[in-house]
CSV table of C-alpha atoms in Angstrom, one decimal:
chain,number,residue,atom,x,y,z
K,1,MET,CA,24.4,-2.3,-14.7
K,2,THR,CA,22.4,-4.7,-12.6
K,3,THR,CA,24.4,-7.3,-10.0
K,4,ALA,CA,23.1,-10.1,-8.4
K,5,PHE,CA,21.2,-10.1,-4.9
K,6,THR,CA,22.5,-12.5,-2.5
K,7,PRO,CA,19.6,-13.5,0.0
K,8,LEU,CA,19.9,-14.7,3.4
K,9,ASP,CA,20.6,-18.2,3.9
K,10,PRO,CA,17.3,-19.8,5.0
K,11,ALA,CA,19.0,-22.0,7.6
K,12,SER,CA,20.4,-19.0,9.3
K,13,LEU,CA,16.8,-17.8,10.1
K,14,PRO,CA,14.6,-19.1,13.1
K,15,GLY,CA,11.4,-20.8,12.8
K,16,SER,CA,10.1,-24.3,12.3
K,17,ARG,CA,10.9,-27.0,9.7
K,18,GLU,CA,8.0,-26.1,7.6
K,19,LEU,CA,9.0,-22.5,7.6
K,20,LEU,CA,12.6,-23.4,6.7
K,21,ASP,CA,11.3,-25.6,3.8
K,22,THR,CA,9.0,-22.8,2.5
K,23,ARG,CA,11.8,-20.2,2.7
K,24,ARG,CA,14.1,-22.7,0.6
K,25,ALA,CA,11.3,-23.0,-1.8
K,26,ALA,CA,10.9,-19.3,-2.2
K,27,ARG,CA,14.5,-18.7,-2.5
K,28,ALA,CA,14.7,-21.3,-5.3
K,29,ARG,CA,12.0,-19.5,-7.1
K,30,PHE,CA,13.8,-16.1,-6.8
K,31,GLU,CA,17.0,-17.6,-8.2
K,32,GLU,CA,15.3,-19.2,-11.2
K,33,GLY,CA,13.3,-16.3,-12.4
K,34,PRO,CA,14.5,-13.3,-14.2
K,35,LEU,CA,14.3,-9.7,-12.7
K,36,PRO,CA,11.2,-7.6,-13.8
K,37,THR,CA,12.2,-5.0,-16.5
K,38,GLU,CA,9.9,-2.1,-18.0
K,39,ALA,CA,9.1,-4.4,-20.9
K,40,ASP,CA,6.9,-6.4,-18.5
K,41,GLU,CA,3.6,-4.8,-18.6
K,42,ILE,CA,2.9,-4.7,-14.7
K,43,TRP,CA,6.3,-2.9,-14.5
K,44,ARG,CA,5.7,-0.4,-17.6
K,45,TYR,CA,6.4,3.2,-16.9
K,46,SER,CA,7.9,2.3,-13.4
K,47,ARG,CA,11.5,3.1,-12.3
K,48,ILE,CA,12.5,-0.6,-12.0
K,49,GLY,CA,15.4,0.0,-14.3
K,50,GLU,CA,17.1,2.0,-11.6
K,51,LEU,CA,17.0,-0.8,-9.0
K,52,ASP,CA,20.2,-2.6,-8.8
K,53,PRO,CA,19.6,-5.6,-6.5
K,54,GLY,CA,23.4,-6.4,-5.9
K,55,ALA,CA,23.9,-2.8,-4.3
K,56,TRP,CA,21.9,-3.9,-1.3
K,57,THR,CA,22.7,-6.4,1.5
K,58,PRO,CA,20.0,-8.0,3.6
K,59,ALA,CA,19.8,-5.9,6.9
K,60,PRO,CA,21.5,-7.7,9.9
K,61,ALA,CA,19.4,-8.4,13.0
K,62,PRO,CA,19.1,-5.4,15.4
K,63,ALA,CA,21.7,-5.6,18.4
K,64,GLY,CA,18.9,-5.5,21.0
K,65,SER,CA,15.1,-5.2,21.3
K,66,ALA,CA,14.8,-1.3,21.8
K,67,VAL,CA,11.9,0.4,19.8
K,68,PRO,CA,13.1,3.3,17.6
K,69,ALA,CA,12.5,6.7,19.2
K,70,GLY,CA,10.7,7.7,15.9
K,71,VAL,CA,8.0,5.1,16.5
K,72,ALA,CA,6.5,6.9,19.5
K,73,PRO,CA,5.2,9.8,17.5
K,74,LEU,CA,3.6,7.7,14.9
K,75,LEU,CA,1.5,5.9,17.8
K,76,GLU,CA,0.4,9.2,18.9
K,77,HIS,CA,-1.5,9.7,15.6
K,78,VAL,CA,-3.2,6.3,15.8
K,79,GLY,CA,-4.4,6.9,19.2
K,80,ARG,CA,-6.1,3.9,21.2
K,81,ARG,CA,-4.7,0.6,19.9
K,82,SER,CA,-5.6,-3.2,21.0
K,83,GLY,CA,-1.9,-4.3,20.5
K,84,LEU,CA,1.4,-3.4,19.0
K,85,ALA,CA,4.0,-5.0,17.1
K,86,VAL,CA,7.4,-3.4,15.8
K,87,THR,CA,9.8,-4.6,13.4
K,88,VAL,CA,13.2,-3.0,12.8
K,89,ASP,CA,14.7,-3.9,9.2
K,90,GLY,CA,12.1,-6.7,8.9
K,91,TYR,CA,13.0,-8.1,12.4
K,92,LEU,CA,10.5,-8.2,15.2
K,93,VAL,CA,11.6,-6.2,18.3
K,94,GLN,CA,8.2,-6.0,20.2
K,95,HIS,CA,5.0,-8.0,19.6
K,96,ASP,CA,2.1,-9.3,21.8
K,97,ALA,CA,2.2,-12.9,20.4
K,98,ASP,CA,4.6,-15.4,19.0
K,99,PRO,CA,5.4,-14.8,15.3
K,100,ASP,CA,5.0,-17.4,12.3
K,101,GLY,CA,4.8,-17.1,8.8
K,102,ALA,CA,7.4,-17.2,5.8
K,103,GLN,CA,9.9,-15.4,3.7
K,104,ALA,CA,11.2,-12.9,6.3
K,105,PRO,CA,13.6,-12.8,9.1
K,106,SER,CA,10.6,-12.3,11.6
K,107,PRO,CA,7.4,-12.9,10.1
K,108,LEU,CA,4.3,-11.9,11.8
K,109,VAL,CA,0.9,-13.6,11.7
K,110,VAL,CA,-2.3,-12.1,13.1
K,111,GLU,CA,-5.3,-14.5,13.7
K,112,VAL,CA,-8.6,-13.5,14.8
K,113,PRO,CA,-10.8,-16.6,16.0
K,114,PRO,CA,-14.2,-17.1,14.5
K,115,GLY,CA,-16.7,-14.7,15.8
K,116,GLY,CA,-14.1,-12.7,17.6
K,117,VAL,CA,-14.4,-8.8,17.6
K,118,VAL,CA,-11.2,-6.7,18.3
K,119,GLU,CA,-12.7,-3.2,19.0
K,120,ASP,CA,-9.5,-0.9,18.7
K,121,PRO,CA,-7.0,-1.1,15.8
K,122,LEU,CA,-4.0,-3.5,16.0
K,123,VAL,CA,-0.6,-1.4,15.0
K,124,ILE,CA,2.1,-2.8,13.3
K,125,CYS,CA,5.2,-0.5,12.9
K,126,HIS,CA,7.8,-1.2,10.4
K,127,TRP,CA,10.9,1.0,10.9
K,128,ALA,CA,13.9,1.0,8.4
K,129,ALA,CA,16.8,1.8,10.4
K,130,THR,CA,20.3,0.5,8.5
K,131,GLY,CA,21.6,2.3,5.5
K,132,GLU,CA,22.5,0.5,2.3
K,133,SER,CA,20.4,-2.4,3.4
K,134,ALA,CA,17.3,-4.5,2.1
K,135,ALA,CA,14.7,-5.3,4.6
K,136,PHE,CA,11.7,-7.7,4.1
K,137,PRO,CA,8.8,-7.3,6.6
K,138,ARG,CA,5.9,-9.9,6.3
K,139,VAL,CA,2.5,-9.8,7.8
K,140,ILE,CA,-0.2,-12.3,7.3
K,141,VAL,CA,-3.7,-11.5,8.8
K,142,ARG,CA,-6.2,-14.1,9.0
K,143,VAL,CA,-9.9,-13.2,10.1
K,144,GLY,CA,-12.1,-16.2,11.1
K,145,GLU,CA,-15.7,-16.5,10.3
K,146,GLY,CA,-17.8,-13.9,11.7
K,147,ALA,CA,-14.9,-12.2,13.1
K,148,GLU,CA,-13.8,-8.5,12.9
K,149,ILE,CA,-10.7,-6.3,13.3
K,150,THR,CA,-8.7,-3.2,12.2
K,151,VAL,CA,-5.2,-3.5,11.3
K,152,ILE,CA,-2.7,-0.4,10.6
K,153,GLU,CA,0.5,-1.0,9.2
K,154,TYR,CA,3.0,1.9,9.5
K,155,HIS,CA,6.1,2.1,7.2
K,156,ALA,CA,8.6,4.6,8.2
K,157,SER,CA,12.4,5.2,8.4
K,158,GLY,CA,15.2,7.3,9.7
K,159,PRO,CA,17.3,9.4,7.4
K,160,VAL,CA,19.0,6.2,5.6
K,161,ARG,CA,19.3,5.1,2.2
K,162,ALA,CA,17.6,1.7,2.1
K,163,TRP,CA,15.4,-0.9,0.2
K,164,VAL,CA,12.1,-2.2,1.7
K,165,ASP,CA,10.3,-5.0,0.3
K,166,PRO,CA,7.2,-5.7,2.4
K,167,VAL,CA,4.6,-8.4,1.6
K,168,THR,CA,1.2,-8.6,3.3
K,169,GLU,CA,-1.5,-11.1,3.1
K,170,LEU,CA,-4.9,-10.9,4.1
K,171,HIS,CA,-7.4,-13.7,4.3
K,172,VAL,CA,-11.2,-12.9,5.3
K,173,ALA,CA,-13.2,-16.1,6.1
K,174,ASP,CA,-17.0,-16.0,5.5
K,175,GLY,CA,-18.8,-13.4,7.1
K,176,GLY,CA,-15.8,-11.7,8.5
K,177,ARG,CA,-14.8,-8.2,8.4
K,178,LEU,CA,-11.4,-6.6,8.1
K,179,THR,CA,-10.2,-3.1,7.7
K,180,HIS,CA,-6.4,-2.8,6.8
K,181,VAL,CA,-4.6,0.7,6.5
K,182,THR,CA,-1.0,1.0,5.1
K,183,VAL,CA,0.6,4.3,6.0
K,184,GLN,CA,3.8,4.9,4.2
K,185,GLU,CA,6.1,7.7,5.6
K,186,LEU,CA,9.6,6.4,4.6
K,187,GLY,CA,12.4,8.9,4.3
K,188,PRO,CA,13.3,10.5,0.8
K,189,ALA,CA,16.1,8.1,0.2
K,190,VAL,CA,14.3,4.9,0.6
K,191,TRP,CA,13.0,2.5,-2.3
K,192,GLN,CA,9.7,0.5,-1.7
K,193,THR,CA,8.5,-2.4,-3.6
K,194,ALA,CA,5.4,-3.7,-1.8
K,195,PHE,CA,2.8,-6.4,-2.4
K,196,LEU,CA,-0.7,-6.9,-0.7
K,197,ALA,CA,-2.5,-9.8,-1.6
K,198,ALA,CA,-6.2,-10.5,-0.2
K,199,ASP,CA,-8.7,-13.3,-0.2
K,200,VAL,CA,-12.4,-12.4,0.6
K,201,GLY,CA,-14.8,-15.2,1.7
K,202,ARG,CA,-18.5,-15.4,1.2
K,203,ASP,CA,-20.6,-12.5,2.8
K,204,ALA,CA,-17.3,-11.3,3.9
K,205,SER,CA,-15.9,-7.7,3.5
K,206,LEU,CA,-12.6,-6.0,3.5
K,207,ARG,CA,-11.5,-2.3,3.1
K,208,THR,CA,-8.1,-1.5,2.7
K,209,ALA,CA,-6.5,2.0,2.4
K,210,ASN,CA,-3.1,2.7,1.2
K,211,VAL,CA,-1.6,6.1,2.2
K,212,ALA,CA,1.7,6.9,0.3
K,213,LEU,CA,3.5,9.8,1.3
K,214,GLY,CA,7.4,9.1,1.7
K,215,GLY,CA,10.0,7.3,-0.3
K,216,ASP,CA,12.2,8.1,-3.4
K,217,TYR,CA,10.3,5.4,-5.6
K,218,ALA,CA,7.4,3.6,-3.8
K,219,ARG,CA,5.4,1.0,-5.5
K,220,VAL,CA,2.4,-1.0,-4.1
K,221,ARG,CA,0.9,-3.8,-6.1
K,222,THR,CA,-2.6,-4.9,-4.6
K,223,ASP,CA,-4.3,-8.2,-5.7
K,224,SER,CA,-7.6,-8.3,-4.3
K,225,ARG,CA,-9.6,-11.8,-4.8
K,226,VAL,CA,-13.3,-12.0,-3.9
K,227,THR,CA,-13.8,-15.8,-3.8
K,228,GLY,CA,-17.1,-16.0,-2.0
K,229,ALA,CA,-20.6,-15.5,-3.1
K,230,GLY,CA,-21.7,-11.9,-1.6
K,231,GLY,CA,-18.2,-11.0,-0.6
K,232,SER,CA,-17.0,-7.4,-1.0
K,233,ALA,CA,-13.7,-5.6,-1.2
K,234,GLU,CA,-12.9,-1.7,-1.0
K,235,LEU,CA,-9.8,-0.4,-2.1
K,236,LEU,CA,-8.7,3.1,-1.3
K,237,ALA,CA,-5.5,4.9,-1.8
K,238,LEU,CA,-4.2,8.3,-1.4
K,239,TYR,CA,-0.8,9.5,-2.6
K,240,CYS,CA,0.9,12.8,-3.1
K,241,GLY,CA,4.5,13.4,-4.3
K,242,SER,CA,7.0,16.4,-4.2
K,243,ALA,CA,10.5,16.9,-5.4
K,244,GLU,CA,11.5,13.9,-7.7
K,245,GLN,CA,9.4,11.3,-5.8
K,246,MET,CA,7.5,8.6,-7.6
K,247,HIS,CA,4.6,6.6,-6.5
K,248,ASP,CA,3.5,3.7,-8.5
K,249,PHE,CA,0.3,1.6,-8.0
K,250,ARG,CA,-0.8,-1.7,-9.6
K,251,THR,CA,-4.2,-3.5,-8.7
K,252,LEU,CA,-6.1,-6.3,-9.4
K,253,GLN,CA,-9.9,-7.0,-8.7
K,254,ASP,CA,-10.3,-10.4,-9.2
K,255,HIS,CA,-14.0,-11.9,-8.8
K,256,VAL,CA,-14.6,-15.3,-8.6
K,257,GLY,CA,-17.7,-15.6,-6.4
K,258,PRO,CA,-21.0,-14.8,-7.7
K,259,LYS,CA,-23.0,-11.2,-6.6
K,260,SER,CA,-19.7,-10.4,-5.3
K,261,THR,CA,-18.7,-6.5,-5.2
K,262,SER,CA,-15.6,-4.3,-5.4
K,263,THR,CA,-15.0,-0.6,-5.7
K,264,LEU,CA,-11.8,1.1,-6.2
K,265,LEU,CA,-11.0,4.8,-5.4
K,266,PHE,CA,-7.2,5.9,-5.9
K,267,LYS,CA,-6.4,9.7,-5.5
K,268,GLY,CA,-3.0,11.3,-6.1
K,269,ALA,CA,-1.4,14.6,-6.4
K,270,VAL,CA,2.1,15.7,-7.7
K,271,ALA,CA,3.9,18.9,-7.4
K,272,ASP,CA,7.5,20.0,-8.4
K,273,GLU,CA,8.9,17.2,-10.7
K,274,ALA,CA,7.3,14.2,-8.9
K,275,ARG,CA,5.3,11.5,-11.0
K,276,SER,CA,2.9,9.1,-10.2
K,277,ALA,CA,1.7,5.8,-12.1
K,278,TYR,CA,-1.3,3.7,-11.8
K,279,SER,CA,-2.6,0.8,-13.7
K,280,GLY,CA,-5.6,-1.6,-12.6
K,281,LEU,CA,-7.4,-4.6,-13.9
K,282,ILE,CA,-11.1,-5.6,-13.1
K,283,ARG,CA,-11.5,-9.4,-13.8
K,284,ILE,CA,-14.7,-11.1,-13.6
K,285,ARG,CA,-14.3,-14.8,-14.1
K,286,ARG,CA,-16.8,-17.4,-15.5
K,287,GLY,CA,-19.4,-18.0,-12.9
K,288,ALA,CA,-19.2,-14.6,-11.2
K,289,ALA,CA,-22.7,-13.6,-12.2
K,290,GLY,CA,-24.3,-10.7,-10.6
K,291,THR,CA,-21.0,-9.1,-9.8
K,292,SER,CA,-20.6,-5.4,-9.7
K,293,ALA,CA,-17.0,-3.8,-9.8
K,294,LEU,CA,-16.1,0.0,-10.0
K,295,GLN,CA,-12.7,1.4,-10.7
K,296,THR,CA,-11.6,5.2,-10.5
K,297,ASN,CA,-8.4,7.0,-10.5
K,298,ARG,CA,-8.3,10.7,-10.0
K,299,ASN,CA,-5.0,12.8,-10.0
K,300,LEU,CA,-4.2,16.7,-9.4
K,301,ILE,CA,-1.2,18.3,-11.2
K,302,LEU,CA,0.2,21.0,-9.0
K,303,SER,CA,3.2,22.3,-11.0
K,304,ASP,CA,4.1,22.6,-14.6
K,305,THR,CA,6.7,19.8,-14.0
K,306,GLY,CA,4.5,17.4,-12.1
K,307,LEU,CA,3.5,14.6,-13.9
K,308,ALA,CA,1.0,11.8,-13.3
K,309,SER,CA,2.5,9.8,-15.9
K,310,TYR,CA,0.4,6.6,-16.3
K,311,SER,CA,-3.2,6.0,-15.6
K,312,VAL,CA,-4.7,3.2,-17.3
K,313,PRO,CA,-7.9,1.0,-16.0
K,314,ASN,CA,-8.6,-2.3,-17.8
K,315,LEU,CA,-11.5,-4.7,-17.7
K,316,ASP,CA,-11.4,-8.4,-18.5
K,317,ILE,CA,-15.1,-9.9,-18.4
K,318,GLU,CA,-15.9,-13.6,-18.8
K,319,GLU,CA,-19.3,-13.5,-17.5
K,320,ASN,CA,-22.9,-12.0,-18.4
K,321,ASP,CA,-25.0,-10.1,-16.1
K,322,VAL,CA,-22.2,-7.9,-14.3
K,323,THR,CA,-22.0,-4.1,-13.7
K,324,CYS,CA,-18.6,-2.9,-14.3
K,325,SER,CA,-17.0,0.7,-14.7
K,326,HIS,CA,-13.7,2.2,-15.0
K,327,ALA,CA,-12.6,5.9,-15.0
K,328,SER,CA,-9.4,8.0,-15.0
K,329,ALA,CA,-8.9,11.8,-14.9
K,330,THR,CA,-5.7,14.0,-14.7
K,331,GLY,CA,-5.7,17.8,-14.4
K,332,PRO,CA,-4.6,20.9,-12.5
K,333,ILE,CA,-6.6,22.6,-9.7
K,334,ASP,CA,-10.1,23.8,-11.2
K,335,ALA,CA,-9.9,27.2,-12.1
K,336,GLU,CA,-13.4,27.9,-11.3
K,337,GLN,CA,-13.2,26.4,-8.1
K,338,ARG,CA,-10.3,28.6,-7.2
K,339,PHE,CA,-12.0,31.8,-8.6
K,340,TYR,CA,-15.4,30.8,-6.5
K,341,LEU,CA,-13.3,30.9,-3.3
K,342,GLU,CA,-11.2,33.9,-4.0
K,343,SER,CA,-14.5,35.8,-4.9
K,344,ARG,CA,-15.5,35.5,-1.5
K,345,GLY,CA,-12.5,36.7,0.0
K,346,VAL,CA,-10.4,33.8,0.7
K,347,PRO,CA,-6.7,34.2,-0.1
K,348,PRO,CA,-5.2,32.4,-3.1
K,349,GLU,CA,-3.0,30.2,-1.0
K,350,VAL,CA,-5.8,29.3,1.4
K,351,ALA,CA,-7.8,28.5,-1.5
K,352,ASP,CA,-5.6,26.0,-2.9
K,353,ARG,CA,-5.1,24.4,0.6
K,354,LEU,CA,-9.0,24.0,0.7
K,355,ILE,CA,-9.3,22.5,-2.9
K,356,VAL,CA,-6.6,20.0,-2.3
K,357,LEU,CA,-7.5,18.9,1.2
K,358,GLY,CA,-11.2,18.6,-0.2
K,359,PHE,CA,-9.9,16.5,-3.1
K,360,PHE,CA,-8.3,14.1,-0.7
K,361,ALA,CA,-11.3,14.2,1.9
K,362,GLU,CA,-13.1,11.4,0.3
K,363,VAL,CA,-10.4,9.1,1.1
K,364,VAL,CA,-8.9,10.7,4.4
K,365,GLY,CA,-12.5,10.7,5.9
K,366,ARG,CA,-12.8,6.8,5.6
K,367,LEU,CA,-9.7,6.2,7.7
K,368,PRO,CA,-10.4,4.6,11.1
K,369,SER,CA,-8.5,7.0,13.4
K,370,PRO,CA,-9.4,10.9,13.8
K,371,GLY,CA,-5.8,11.4,14.9
K,372,LEU,CA,-4.4,9.7,12.1
K,373,ARG,CA,-6.7,11.7,9.6
K,374,ALA,CA,-5.6,15.1,11.2
K,375,HIS,CA,-2.0,14.1,10.9
K,376,LEU,CA,-2.2,13.0,7.3
K,377,SER,CA,-3.9,16.3,6.4
K,378,GLN,CA,-1.1,18.2,7.8
K,379,VAL,CA,1.4,16.2,6.0
K,380,ILE,CA,-0.3,16.4,2.7
K,381,GLY,CA,-0.5,20.3,3.1
K,382,THR,CA,3.0,20.5,4.0
K,383,LYS,CA,4.4,18.4,1.1
K,384,LEU,CA,2.3,20.1,-1.4
K,385,GLY,CA,3.0,23.7,-0.3
K,386,VAL,CA,-0.6,24.5,0.6
K,387,THR,CA,-0.5,24.8,4.3
K,388,ARG,CA,-0.5,28.6,4.7
K,389,GLY,CA,-3.6,30.1,6.2
């Protein structure tokens, strides 16, 4: 039975008058709207029916500003960085600039002025620390005209049972360049319902990569909107589940500007009794002539009980003179690939490791940090039981 969730009182949160008004309006929309169900197409084949919002209470503000000990190892994987912000249960405890934003206890806004170039990644680490609580991290990234930056968001937790609901907005002005990477290594008892919205201007480029490894049920909805002529968006994702995990992805590649491009490549693997779901829509609006949009979802099944339960790409085209394609494939490790390696003296367990890591290499190799790439390859192998040798 679903019970009601009681949000924080907007007046109890810090911020400007404009921010207070925005929070009040958002709370009103939440209270007016019904909760989603599996009857809604965007939630079909999810586990939303298991979520009882009333079972969670908004996480309280941390007692101090200490950074959790578990953050330091994550930062080592990333390597060099231009700046750092850390949130605990959605509250900023360390940051390099003053926050502003909406709909969270401590929203964070990252702004790169026109023409600015940030060489090393900016790292934002979100840590879920309090059991039986709900956290709402909020990040807004604004990249000015001709500016460039890489932002890495890391979601992790201690051994807690929690619900995290992060929202990230990405705005790339004309000629700007943004690489945004999300790494999710939440604990096995954490639920995640994440939303990422992006807007790409004229001749601007956006690359997003979402790596989902942890969580009990972890969902990410990504809405990418290319509004400017010649703008481009590349959407990447890597997810692998074990035990009874479920990773759930829903995407929108929305083209408004003419001669714009987008490519999507999502790759996942499931072992044990894990499941995954993917549905994506390419929308070409009237006036977006000359657009090219591609969408690909590939899944590996590594056990008799693992199930990539839902993989459906879709097209909605309102314009002529466009190039669009979508593809989906799900299956076990290719027996011929395994035989090829074994026939050359490679032990079976090592062969499986090479095949799985090779399957993911197309995504891992595009991540911006060598240390992060090495760490994720190790975690993938461990999760999927293909690390020996």
